[in-house]
DNA sequence: AAATCAAAATTGGACGACCAATTTTCAAGT
DNA sequence: ACTTGAAAATTGGTCGTCCAATTTTGATTT
């Protein structure tokens, strides 16, 4: 009885915020709004769209977060100076940001992490090595008991990104990691902890410590190969 | 007269939202809030922090956007199930998200773009080639007249990301591009259009068209080397 | 004692009104 | 005709209030 109802309720209701973003997008694409232009005041927009000003503000905040709009207090909201054609892609990306394919996610993760680990091996300090060791031991402690240690696993990988001294790289990983986690649980990946993974983590740590950038990169690639294969398998 | 005043005004006022995010961060790090826990209601928080509920909501929205919190209507706001240690880093990233070093930005851009162009060369279709050619011609038309064509330049690069068929890769580039643009204008990079850049764009297109992944990757690396050198030069 | 269900309290969501800073307007002065 | 400056209008920011859905409570029934 519950299953049927659950399935039926899966219709996605387009939220007011998404509708407004779409509307603003139309204004931009149609050329009625060009980079540098001032948007109509929030009151006019809410009136025109037939929604409360709260929704308009929320939409503007979201677009501002992505650098599309820039609002100056007591003055107005302005279109940032990026090509209009680029905006179209960006906005649609915001709307379907949760709909990335697992394949693209994994592919990008591999890319980011192999680069990060190489940089980490080149740039690590003594303090970094301690942090990494701590993180590694956290993971090993749980994993050796056969307990699932997804968080600790990811934390070790994030620490590597931290050690790479590239803030952007780390932030981008942080952005895609929630998506990876949700997909992991959906597809029931990583239910078993292999000795292989354990050894690879330890090896990774050693190679970073020794400054072996190329070796660490190779190990990371190998380490993520399993996930990569799985992704290729279930590709839609 | 104006210069002096401008310089003096550069003190950064910590906005209420940032203060709240920092406070919530304290709750998380100190262990008073664990993943899965329910946050105090917005009213209590605003009362405790001595600010309006609007600010609390804004902070929660921002944290929700990064996947740290999850709010269920008419029920409460909950801490998402990611390791607490990760949260610390993530939250500090949100606060200083506008303070990326130019170096990290460029480094990451090179990384993403060299990967994207290789994938593009492997996966391009006939339609993709047409899109790329259109984008290339847009750029060439402006650039050959000696007009600055920053937008068209970036659009060509974005189109390559599009052709790579990796949504995540493209989205990540879209995220860092506004930052790159703002830094470009700050440091007055790219004021001159070189024949070298023109030829490299054309070569890039040819190599993608011919499916020469390795070649395209090398060209892209070379193409971005100038920016990379400049970044290394001004490194703080 | 356990289960049920309705009333009350709680909570996030949305709206309207007010605030302070900015921008615009326009009249007075040069 | 141009400049100046103050008043008026506009605008994003903030707060208090109300709303609808959920959760909790507790009395009633079995």
Short mmCIF file of C-alpha atoms (C1' of nucleotides) in Angstrom, two decimals:
data_model
loop_
_atom_site.label_atom_id
_atom_site.label_comp_id
_atom_site.label_asym_id
_atom_site.label_seq_id
_atom_site.Cartn_x
_atom_site.Cartn_y
_atom_site.Cartn_z
CA UNK A 1 0.00 0.00 0.00
CA UNK A 2 2.75 2.37 0.82
CA UNK A 3 4.86 1.51 -2.22
CA UNK A 4 2.26 2.62 -4.74
CA UNK A 5 1.64 5.93 -3.04
CA UNK A 6 5.34 6.61 -2.81
CA UNK A 7 5.79 6.03 -6.51
CA UNK A 8 2.88 8.26 -7.42
CA UNK A 9 4.16 11.15 -5.37
CA UNK A 10 7.36 11.39 -7.40
CA UNK A 11 6.07 14.26 -9.54
CA UNK A 12 8.49 17.10 -9.07
CA UNK A 13 6.89 20.41 -8.23
CA UNK A 14 8.77 23.27 -9.81
CA UNK A 15 9.49 25.64 -6.99
CA UNK A 16 8.84 29.36 -7.31
CA UNK A 17 12.55 30.10 -7.14
CA UNK A 18 13.26 27.91 -10.16
CA UNK A 19 10.45 29.56 -12.09
CA UNK A 20 11.90 32.99 -11.39
CA UNK A 21 15.40 31.91 -12.35
CA UNK A 22 14.00 30.59 -15.59
CA UNK A 23 12.18 33.87 -16.21
CA UNK A 24 15.27 35.96 -15.56
CA UNK A 25 17.14 33.62 -17.88
CA UNK A 26 14.63 34.42 -20.62
CA UNK A 27 15.23 38.13 -20.12
CA UNK A 28 18.96 37.56 -20.46
CA UNK A 29 18.83 35.29 -23.50
CA UNK A 30 16.32 37.43 -25.38
CA UNK A 31 18.72 40.31 -24.99
CA UNK A 32 16.33 42.44 -22.95
CA UNK A 33 19.01 42.34 -20.26
CA UNK A 34 22.65 42.74 -21.16
CA UNK A 35 25.76 42.51 -18.97
CA UNK A 36 26.06 45.66 -16.91
CA UNK A 37 22.34 46.38 -17.12
CA UNK A 38 20.33 47.04 -14.01
CA UNK A 39 17.58 44.60 -13.20
CA UNK A 40 14.10 45.91 -12.50
CA UNK A 41 13.63 46.51 -8.77
CA UNK A 42 12.62 43.54 -6.68
CA UNK A 43 9.14 44.94 -6.14
CA UNK A 44 8.46 45.22 -9.87
CA UNK A 45 9.79 41.72 -10.47
CA UNK A 46 7.67 40.16 -7.74
CA UNK A 47 4.64 41.99 -9.08
CA UNK A 48 5.36 40.95 -12.67
CA UNK A 49 5.98 37.33 -11.73
CA UNK A 50 3.04 37.24 -9.39
CA UNK A 51 5.00 36.02 -6.39
CA UNK A 52 6.20 37.50 -3.13
CA UNK A 53 9.35 39.54 -2.96
CA UNK A 54 10.91 36.86 -0.76
CA UNK A 55 11.05 34.46 -3.70
CA UNK A 56 12.60 37.06 -5.94
CA UNK A 57 15.26 37.80 -3.34
CA UNK A 58 16.00 34.09 -2.94
CA UNK A 59 16.43 33.68 -6.70
CA UNK A 60 18.69 36.73 -6.88
CA UNK A 61 20.80 35.40 -4.01
CA UNK A 62 21.25 32.10 -5.82
CA UNK A 63 22.26 33.81 -9.07
CA UNK A 64 24.53 36.16 -7.16
CA UNK A 65 26.22 33.16 -5.58
CA UNK A 66 27.19 31.99 -9.04
CA UNK A 67 28.46 35.39 -10.04
CA UNK A 68 25.75 36.03 -12.61
CA UNK A 69 24.23 38.97 -10.77
CA UNK A 70 25.72 41.53 -8.45
CA UNK A 71 23.51 43.53 -6.12
CA UNK A 72 24.51 46.86 -4.71
CA UNK A 73 22.56 47.85 -1.61
CA UNK A 74 20.11 50.68 -1.99
CA UNK A 75 20.99 50.90 -5.64
CA UNK A 76 19.98 47.91 -7.64
CA UNK A 77 20.89 44.47 -8.94
CA UNK A 78 23.15 44.33 -11.97
CA UNK A 79 24.04 41.70 -14.55
CA UNK A 80 27.68 40.68 -14.24
CA UNK A 81 29.90 41.16 -17.24
CA UNK A 82 30.04 37.70 -18.76
CA UNK A 83 28.92 36.66 -22.19
CA UNK A 84 25.21 36.02 -22.50
CA UNK A 85 25.68 32.70 -24.25
CA UNK A 86 27.59 31.47 -21.24
CA UNK A 87 24.75 32.45 -18.95
CA UNK A 88 22.31 30.14 -20.64
CA UNK A 89 24.43 27.11 -19.90
CA UNK A 90 25.22 28.17 -16.39
CA UNK A 91 21.64 28.78 -15.40
CA UNK A 92 20.37 25.50 -16.74
CA UNK A 93 23.21 23.90 -14.80
CA UNK A 94 21.97 25.43 -11.60
CA UNK A 95 18.53 24.04 -12.17
CA UNK A 96 19.68 20.51 -12.83
CA UNK A 97 22.66 20.59 -10.53
CA UNK A 98 21.39 17.45 -8.83
CA UNK A 99 21.05 15.57 -12.06
CA UNK A 100 24.68 15.00 -12.91
CA UNK A 101 25.38 11.59 -14.27
CA UNK A 102 27.33 9.33 -11.99
CA UNK A 103 29.82 8.83 -14.77
CA UNK A 104 30.68 12.51 -15.06
CA UNK A 105 30.99 12.77 -11.32
CA UNK A 106 33.43 9.92 -11.01
CA UNK A 107 35.38 11.00 -14.06
CA UNK A 108 35.83 14.46 -12.60
CA UNK A 109 36.66 13.13 -9.18
CA UNK A 110 39.46 11.01 -10.61
CA UNK A 111 40.74 13.99 -12.53
CA UNK A 112 40.74 16.32 -9.53
CA UNK A 113 42.18 13.80 -7.10
CA UNK A 114 45.03 12.58 -9.28
CA UNK A 115 46.09 16.16 -9.77
CA UNK A 116 45.66 17.02 -6.11
CA UNK A 117 47.72 14.10 -4.90
CA UNK A 118 50.62 15.02 -7.19
CA UNK A 119 50.59 18.60 -5.92
CA UNK A 120 50.34 17.33 -2.36
CA UNK A 121 53.44 15.19 -2.79
CA UNK A 122 55.33 18.23 -4.04
CA UNK A 123 54.14 20.74 -1.48
CA UNK A 124 53.59 18.86 1.78
CA UNK A 125 55.17 20.19 4.93
CA UNK A 126 55.94 18.37 8.19
CA UNK A 127 52.65 19.61 9.64
CA UNK A 128 50.81 18.32 6.59
CA UNK A 129 52.31 14.87 7.02
CA UNK A 130 51.07 14.78 10.61
CA UNK A 131 47.58 15.79 9.54
CA UNK A 132 47.57 13.12 6.85
CA UNK A 133 48.77 10.46 9.26
CA UNK A 134 46.05 11.37 11.74
CA UNK A 135 43.42 11.19 9.04
CA UNK A 136 44.79 7.89 7.75
CA UNK A 137 44.75 6.34 11.22
CA UNK A 138 41.18 7.50 11.77
CA UNK A 139 40.24 5.58 8.66
CA UNK A 140 42.33 2.50 9.37
CA UNK A 141 41.00 2.21 12.92
CA UNK A 142 37.43 1.90 11.72
CA UNK A 143 38.10 0.01 8.52
CA UNK A 144 40.21 -2.72 10.13
CA UNK A 145 37.26 -3.65 12.33
CA UNK A 146 35.21 -4.17 9.20
CA UNK A 147 33.13 -1.09 9.93
CA UNK A 148 32.08 1.01 6.97
CA UNK A 149 34.17 4.17 7.08
CA UNK A 150 32.83 6.21 4.18
CA UNK A 151 33.22 9.54 5.97
CA UNK A 152 36.74 8.77 7.14
CA UNK A 153 37.63 7.59 3.66
CA UNK A 154 36.48 10.82 2.10
CA UNK A 155 38.12 12.83 4.85
CA UNK A 156 41.48 11.33 3.98
CA UNK A 157 40.97 12.29 0.37
CA UNK A 158 39.93 15.80 1.38
CA UNK A 159 43.01 16.16 3.52
CA UNK A 160 45.10 15.36 0.50
CA UNK A 161 43.35 18.15 -1.35
CA UNK A 162 44.06 20.41 1.60
CA UNK A 163 47.74 19.52 1.46
CA UNK A 164 47.82 20.31 -2.27
CA UNK A 165 47.70 23.95 -1.16
CA UNK A 166 45.26 24.65 -3.96
CA UNK A 167 42.15 26.13 -2.36
CA UNK A 168 40.15 26.03 -5.56
CA UNK A 169 40.89 22.36 -6.12
CA UNK A 170 39.77 21.56 -2.60
CA UNK A 171 36.62 23.65 -2.90
CA UNK A 172 35.63 22.02 -6.16
CA UNK A 173 36.04 18.60 -4.57
CA UNK A 174 33.88 19.78 -1.70
CA UNK A 175 31.23 20.82 -4.15
CA UNK A 176 30.99 17.47 -5.91
CA UNK A 177 31.49 15.26 -2.86
CA UNK A 178 27.92 15.52 -1.58
CA UNK A 179 26.74 14.33 -4.98
CA UNK A 180 29.18 11.46 -4.90
CA UNK A 181 27.99 10.41 -1.45
CA UNK A 182 24.34 10.40 -2.48
CA UNK A 183 25.15 8.36 -5.57
CA UNK A 184 27.22 5.96 -3.55
CA UNK A 185 24.28 5.14 -1.33
CA UNK A 186 21.92 4.92 -4.27
CA UNK A 187 24.04 2.40 -6.10
CA UNK A 188 25.25 0.61 -2.98
CA UNK A 189 28.87 1.06 -3.91
CA UNK A 190 31.58 0.36 -1.41
CA UNK A 191 29.61 -1.97 0.81
CA UNK A 192 32.67 -4.06 1.34
CA UNK A 193 36.02 -2.88 2.55
CA UNK A 194 38.84 -4.52 0.67
CA UNK A 195 42.36 -5.00 1.89
CA UNK A 196 43.36 -3.48 -1.40
CA UNK A 197 41.81 -0.14 -0.47
CA UNK A 198 43.46 -0.25 2.94
CA UNK A 199 46.89 -0.84 1.47
CA UNK A 200 46.42 1.80 -1.19
CA UNK A 201 45.58 4.44 1.40
CA UNK A 202 48.71 3.58 3.33
CA UNK A 203 50.82 3.58 0.17
CA UNK A 204 49.34 6.95 -0.82
CA UNK A 205 50.42 8.39 2.50
CA UNK A 206 53.92 7.00 2.16
CA UNK A 207 54.39 8.36 -1.33
CA UNK A 208 53.18 11.83 -0.38
CA UNK A 209 55.52 11.74 2.59
CA UNK A 210 58.44 10.81 0.35
CA UNK A 211 57.50 13.43 -2.20
CA UNK A 212 56.96 10.86 -4.94
CA UNK A 213 54.49 12.85 -7.05
CA UNK A 214 54.39 10.53 -10.05
CA UNK A 215 54.07 7.43 -7.89
CA UNK A 216 51.30 8.92 -5.79
CA UNK A 217 49.44 9.93 -8.92
CA UNK A 218 49.66 6.40 -10.27
CA UNK A 219 48.47 4.92 -6.98
CA UNK A 220 45.51 7.29 -6.85
CA UNK A 221 44.54 6.40 -10.40
CA UNK A 222 44.69 2.73 -9.53
CA UNK A 223 42.82 3.36 -6.28
CA UNK A 224 39.90 5.03 -8.05
CA UNK A 225 39.90 2.61 -10.97
CA UNK A 226 37.40 0.32 -9.26
CA UNK A 227 34.87 3.09 -8.88
CA UNK A 228 35.54 4.15 -12.44
CA UNK A 229 34.86 0.65 -13.77
CA UNK A 230 31.67 0.46 -11.79
CA UNK A 231 30.54 3.78 -13.22
CA UNK A 232 31.21 2.62 -16.77
CA UNK A 233 29.21 -0.52 -16.07
CA UNK A 234 26.03 1.19 -14.94
CA UNK A 235 26.27 3.97 -17.48
CA UNK A 236 22.82 4.77 -18.76
CA UNK B 1 41.11 63.47 -2.52
CA UNK B 2 39.12 60.52 -3.65
CA UNK B 3 42.01 58.02 -3.58
CA UNK B 4 42.72 58.44 0.11
CA UNK B 5 39.14 57.97 1.14
CA UNK B 6 38.81 54.90 -1.01
CA UNK B 7 41.83 53.32 0.62
CA UNK B 8 40.61 54.06 4.12
CA UNK B 9 37.24 52.49 3.48
CA UNK B 10 38.74 49.08 2.76
CA UNK B 11 38.02 47.76 6.23
CA UNK B 12 35.89 44.68 5.76
CA UNK B 13 32.75 44.60 7.81
CA UNK B 14 31.87 41.08 8.87
CA UNK B 15 28.31 40.61 7.78
CA UNK B 16 25.70 39.10 10.12
CA UNK B 17 25.42 36.05 7.88
CA UNK B 18 29.13 35.30 8.24
CA UNK B 19 28.91 35.67 12.00
CA UNK B 20 26.06 33.19 12.17
CA UNK B 21 27.84 30.70 9.92
CA UNK B 22 30.85 30.97 12.19
CA UNK B 23 28.66 30.39 15.26
CA UNK B 24 27.01 27.33 13.76
CA UNK B 25 30.48 26.11 12.84
CA UNK B 26 31.46 26.34 16.50
CA UNK B 27 28.45 24.25 17.49
CA UNK B 28 29.45 21.62 14.94
CA UNK B 29 33.15 21.50 15.79
CA UNK B 30 32.58 21.44 19.54
CA UNK B 31 30.42 18.39 19.03
CA UNK B 32 27.28 20.00 20.38
CA UNK B 33 25.81 19.27 16.98
CA UNK B 34 26.45 15.94 15.28
CA UNK B 35 25.44 14.74 11.80
CA UNK B 36 21.78 13.85 11.83
CA UNK B 37 21.02 16.16 14.72
CA UNK B 38 18.26 18.71 14.51
CA UNK B 39 19.27 22.34 14.74
CA UNK B 40 17.48 24.59 17.22
CA UNK B 41 14.50 26.32 15.58
CA UNK B 42 15.21 29.48 13.66
CA UNK B 43 13.49 31.60 16.27
CA UNK B 44 15.68 30.30 19.09
CA UNK B 45 18.79 30.79 16.99
CA UNK B 46 17.95 34.36 16.05
CA UNK B 47 17.19 35.09 19.70
CA UNK B 48 20.42 33.49 20.88
CA UNK B 49 22.53 35.21 18.25
CA UNK B 50 20.78 38.51 18.80
CA UNK B 51 19.88 39.00 15.13
CA UNK B 52 16.75 38.86 13.04
CA UNK B 53 15.40 35.56 11.81
CA UNK B 54 16.04 36.71 8.23
CA UNK B 55 19.78 36.50 8.80
CA UNK B 56 19.51 33.05 10.30
CA UNK B 57 17.47 31.87 7.32
CA UNK B 58 20.00 33.33 4.91
CA UNK B 59 22.87 31.56 6.67
CA UNK B 60 20.97 28.27 6.66
CA UNK B 61 20.23 28.66 2.95
CA UNK B 62 23.89 29.17 2.22
CA UNK B 63 24.92 26.14 4.27
CA UNK B 64 22.16 24.09 2.69
CA UNK B 65 23.46 25.05 -0.72
CA UNK B 66 26.75 23.38 0.16
CA UNK B 67 25.03 20.27 1.45
CA UNK B 68 25.99 20.81 5.08
CA UNK B 69 22.45 21.30 6.32
CA UNK B 70 19.15 19.93 5.12
CA UNK B 71 15.92 21.63 6.10
CA UNK B 72 12.59 19.85 6.10
CA UNK B 73 9.61 22.22 5.98
CA UNK B 74 7.56 22.46 9.12
CA UNK B 75 9.89 20.05 10.83
CA UNK B 76 13.36 21.42 11.34
CA UNK B 77 16.85 21.86 9.95
CA UNK B 78 19.19 18.89 10.20
CA UNK B 79 22.94 18.39 9.95
CA UNK B 80 23.81 16.34 6.86
CA UNK B 81 25.74 13.13 7.36
CA UNK B 82 29.24 14.13 6.45
CA UNK B 83 32.26 13.97 8.72
CA UNK B 84 32.50 16.86 11.14
CA UNK B 85 36.18 17.43 10.38
CA UNK B 86 35.21 18.08 6.79
CA UNK B 87 32.76 20.72 7.89
CA UNK B 88 35.42 22.87 9.45
CA UNK B 89 37.30 23.22 6.21
CA UNK B 90 34.19 23.65 4.13
CA UNK B 91 32.78 26.43 6.24
CA UNK B 92 35.98 28.43 6.23
CA UNK B 93 35.94 28.02 2.47
CA UNK B 94 32.51 29.56 2.24
CA UNK B 95 33.62 32.57 4.20
CA UNK B 96 36.66 33.25 2.09
CA UNK B 97 35.32 31.98 -1.18
CA UNK B 98 36.13 35.32 -2.79
CA UNK B 99 39.72 35.24 -1.58
CA UNK B 100 41.15 32.50 -3.78
CA UNK B 101 44.64 33.19 -4.86
CA UNK B 102 45.02 33.89 -8.50
CA UNK B 103 47.57 31.13 -8.63
CA UNK B 104 45.16 28.43 -7.47
CA UNK B 105 42.56 29.64 -9.91
CA UNK B 106 44.86 29.50 -12.89
CA UNK B 107 46.36 26.18 -11.80
CA UNK B 108 42.91 24.65 -11.56
CA UNK B 109 41.80 26.17 -14.81
CA UNK B 110 44.75 24.63 -16.63
CA UNK B 111 44.00 21.30 -15.03
CA UNK B 112 40.31 21.32 -15.94
CA UNK B 113 40.81 22.60 -19.44
CA UNK B 114 43.60 20.24 -20.45
CA UNK B 115 41.42 17.34 -19.36
CA UNK B 116 38.34 18.74 -21.01
CA UNK B 117 40.03 19.27 -24.35
CA UNK B 118 41.32 15.70 -24.40
CA UNK B 119 37.85 14.34 -23.69
CA UNK B 120 36.41 16.68 -26.31
CA UNK B 121 38.77 15.34 -28.96
CA UNK B 122 37.64 11.82 -28.14
CA UNK B 123 33.92 12.43 -27.93
CA UNK B 124 33.11 15.20 -30.40
CA UNK B 125 30.33 14.61 -32.89
CA UNK B 126 29.64 16.34 -36.19
CA UNK B 127 27.25 18.73 -34.44
CA UNK B 128 29.90 19.53 -31.86
CA UNK B 129 32.40 20.43 -34.56
CA UNK B 130 29.91 22.86 -36.05
CA UNK B 131 29.30 24.46 -32.66
CA UNK B 132 33.03 24.77 -32.06
CA UNK B 133 33.61 26.30 -35.50
CA UNK B 134 30.87 28.86 -34.89
CA UNK B 135 32.35 29.78 -31.55
CA UNK B 136 35.84 29.97 -33.01
CA UNK B 137 34.70 32.26 -35.83
CA UNK B 138 32.93 34.53 -33.33
CA UNK B 139 36.22 34.93 -31.57
CA UNK B 140 38.36 35.32 -34.68
CA UNK B 141 36.04 37.92 -36.16
CA UNK B 142 36.48 40.22 -33.21
CA UNK B 143 40.08 39.41 -32.42
CA UNK B 144 41.37 39.94 -35.95
CA UNK B 145 40.13 43.52 -35.80
CA UNK B 146 42.24 44.04 -32.74
CA UNK B 147 39.15 44.25 -30.52
CA UNK B 148 39.41 42.68 -27.11
CA UNK B 149 37.32 39.52 -27.19
CA UNK B 150 37.51 38.22 -23.64
CA UNK B 151 33.93 36.92 -23.61
CA UNK B 152 34.29 35.22 -26.99
CA UNK B 153 37.59 33.72 -25.89
CA UNK B 154 36.06 32.21 -22.76
CA UNK B 155 33.01 31.06 -24.72
CA UNK B 156 35.23 29.04 -27.02
CA UNK B 157 36.83 27.40 -24.03
CA UNK B 158 33.42 26.73 -22.50
CA UNK B 159 32.23 25.17 -25.71
CA UNK B 160 35.14 22.77 -25.53
CA UNK B 161 34.02 21.83 -22.02
CA UNK B 162 30.52 21.34 -23.40
CA UNK B 163 31.85 19.02 -26.09
CA UNK B 164 33.74 16.99 -23.48
CA UNK B 165 30.28 15.61 -22.58
CA UNK B 166 31.21 15.91 -18.92
CA UNK B 167 28.59 18.09 -17.26
CA UNK B 168 30.45 18.27 -13.99
CA UNK B 169 33.63 19.44 -15.64
CA UNK B 170 31.75 22.15 -17.47
CA UNK B 171 29.93 23.26 -14.35
CA UNK B 172 33.11 23.49 -12.32
CA UNK B 173 34.66 25.64 -15.01
CA UNK B 174 31.57 27.84 -14.94
CA UNK B 175 32.00 28.22 -11.22
CA UNK B 176 35.59 29.43 -11.35
CA UNK B 177 35.31 31.50 -14.51
CA UNK B 178 33.72 34.54 -12.85
CA UNK B 179 36.63 34.59 -10.42
CA UNK B 180 39.11 34.33 -13.26
CA UNK B 181 37.45 37.21 -15.08
CA UNK B 182 37.51 39.48 -12.06
CA UNK B 183 41.19 38.68 -11.48
CA UNK B 184 41.93 39.28 -15.13
CA UNK B 185 40.58 42.79 -14.90
CA UNK B 186 42.32 43.43 -11.61
CA UNK B 187 45.71 42.47 -12.95
CA UNK B 188 45.12 43.84 -16.43
CA UNK B 189 46.00 40.54 -18.04
CA UNK B 190 45.34 39.94 -21.69
CA UNK B 191 45.25 43.55 -22.80
CA UNK B 192 46.90 42.62 -26.02
CA UNK B 193 45.79 40.01 -28.47
CA UNK B 194 48.67 38.02 -29.84
CA UNK B 195 48.81 36.18 -33.11
CA UNK B 196 50.00 33.24 -31.05
CA UNK B 197 46.68 32.99 -29.23
CA UNK B 198 44.79 33.26 -32.49
CA UNK B 199 46.74 30.44 -34.07
CA UNK B 200 46.45 28.26 -30.99
CA UNK B 201 42.68 28.57 -30.96
CA UNK B 202 42.54 27.52 -34.58
CA UNK B 203 44.95 24.65 -33.96
CA UNK B 204 42.90 23.53 -30.98
CA UNK B 205 39.82 23.36 -33.18
CA UNK B 206 41.66 21.37 -35.84
CA UNK B 207 43.00 18.86 -33.36
CA UNK B 208 39.63 18.30 -31.72
CA UNK B 209 38.11 17.87 -35.16
CA UNK B 210 40.75 15.26 -36.04
CA UNK B 211 40.35 13.48 -32.71
CA UNK B 212 43.94 14.13 -31.70
CA UNK B 213 43.45 14.04 -27.92
CA UNK B 214 47.13 14.09 -26.96
CA UNK B 215 47.93 16.85 -29.39
CA UNK B 216 45.00 18.99 -28.28
CA UNK B 217 46.02 18.53 -24.67
CA UNK B 218 49.55 19.70 -25.45
CA UNK B 219 48.28 22.71 -27.36
CA UNK B 220 45.99 23.70 -24.52
CA UNK B 221 48.79 23.43 -22.02
CA UNK B 222 50.96 25.62 -24.21
CA UNK B 223 48.06 28.00 -24.77
CA UNK B 224 47.54 28.55 -21.05
CA UNK B 225 51.23 28.62 -20.23
CA UNK B 226 51.41 32.37 -20.60
CA UNK B 227 48.72 32.95 -18.04
CA UNK B 228 50.37 30.39 -15.80
CA UNK B 229 53.72 32.18 -15.98
CA UNK B 230 52.09 35.48 -15.21
CA UNK B 231 50.39 33.96 -12.17
CA UNK B 232 53.69 32.57 -10.90
CA UNK B 233 55.23 36.00 -11.32
CA UNK B 234 52.76 37.91 -9.21
CA UNK B 235 52.45 35.19 -6.60
CA UNK B 236 52.27 36.77 -3.19
"C1'" DA C 1 -1.45 -0.92 29.99
"C1'" DA C 2 -1.62 0.05 25.09
"C1'" DA C 3 -3.55 2.16 21.09
"C1'" DT C 4 -5.98 5.95 18.93
"C1'" DC C 5 -7.04 10.30 17.66
"C1'" DA C 6 -7.91 15.05 18.13
"C1'" DA C 7 -6.40 19.38 20.12
"C1'" DA C 8 -2.50 22.27 21.12
"C1'" DA C 9 2.13 23.70 20.42
"C1'" DT C 10 5.96 24.06 17.40
"C1'" DT C 11 8.21 25.09 13.15
"C1'" DG C 12 9.71 26.59 8.59
"C1'" DG C 13 7.51 29.50 4.79
"C1'" DA C 14 5.61 33.74 3.03
"C1'" DC C 15 3.98 38.30 3.09
"C1'" DG C 16 3.62 43.27 4.17
"C1'" DA C 17 5.38 47.24 6.38
"C1'" DC C 18 9.02 49.94 7.78
"C1'" DC C 19 14.12 51.55 7.58
"C1'" DA C 20 18.22 53.64 5.90
"C1'" DA C 21 21.02 54.57 2.07
"C1'" DT C 22 21.14 55.89 -2.61
"C1'" DT C 23 19.54 58.04 -6.63
"C1'" DT C 24 16.80 61.22 -8.97
"C1'" DT C 25 14.45 65.52 -9.46
"C1'" DC C 26 14.09 70.24 -9.70
"C1'" DA C 27 14.31 74.74 -8.07
"C1'" DA C 28 17.33 78.38 -6.40
"C1'" DG C 29 21.62 80.69 -6.91
"C1'" DT C 30 25.65 82.06 -9.60
"C1'" DA D 1 23.14 78.22 -19.25
"C1'" DC D 2 25.51 75.84 -15.59
"C1'" DT D 3 26.20 74.43 -10.91
"C1'" DT D 4 24.63 73.39 -6.42
"C1'" DG D 5 22.07 71.42 -2.94
"C1'" DA D 6 18.12 70.00 -0.61
"C1'" DA D 7 13.83 67.53 -0.88
"C1'" DA D 8 11.36 63.64 -2.84
"C1'" DA D 9 11.25 59.14 -4.78
"C1'" DT D 10 13.34 54.77 -5.30
"C1'" DT D 11 15.61 50.68 -3.72
"C1'" DG D 12 17.64 46.81 -1.27
"C1'" DG D 13 17.78 45.41 3.81
"C1'" DT D 14 15.39 44.03 7.94
"C1'" DC D 15 11.85 42.92 11.08
"C1'" DG D 16 7.34 41.46 12.92
"C1'" DT D 17 3.22 39.00 11.83
"C1'" DC D 18 0.52 35.55 10.11
"C1'" DC D 19 0.01 30.87 7.70
"C1'" DA D 20 -0.02 25.98 6.90
"C1'" DA D 21 2.11 21.71 7.76
"C1'" DT D 22 4.17 18.88 11.16
"C1'" DT D 23 5.04 17.23 15.58
"C1'" DT D 24 3.91 16.65 20.23
"C1'" DT D 25 0.76 16.02 23.95
"C1'" DG D 26 -2.67 13.93 26.57
"C1'" DA D 27 -7.18 12.44 27.31
"C1'" DT D 28 -10.25 8.79 25.83
"C1'" DT D 29 -11.23 4.20 24.47
"C1'" DT D 30 -10.32 -0.63 24.15
#
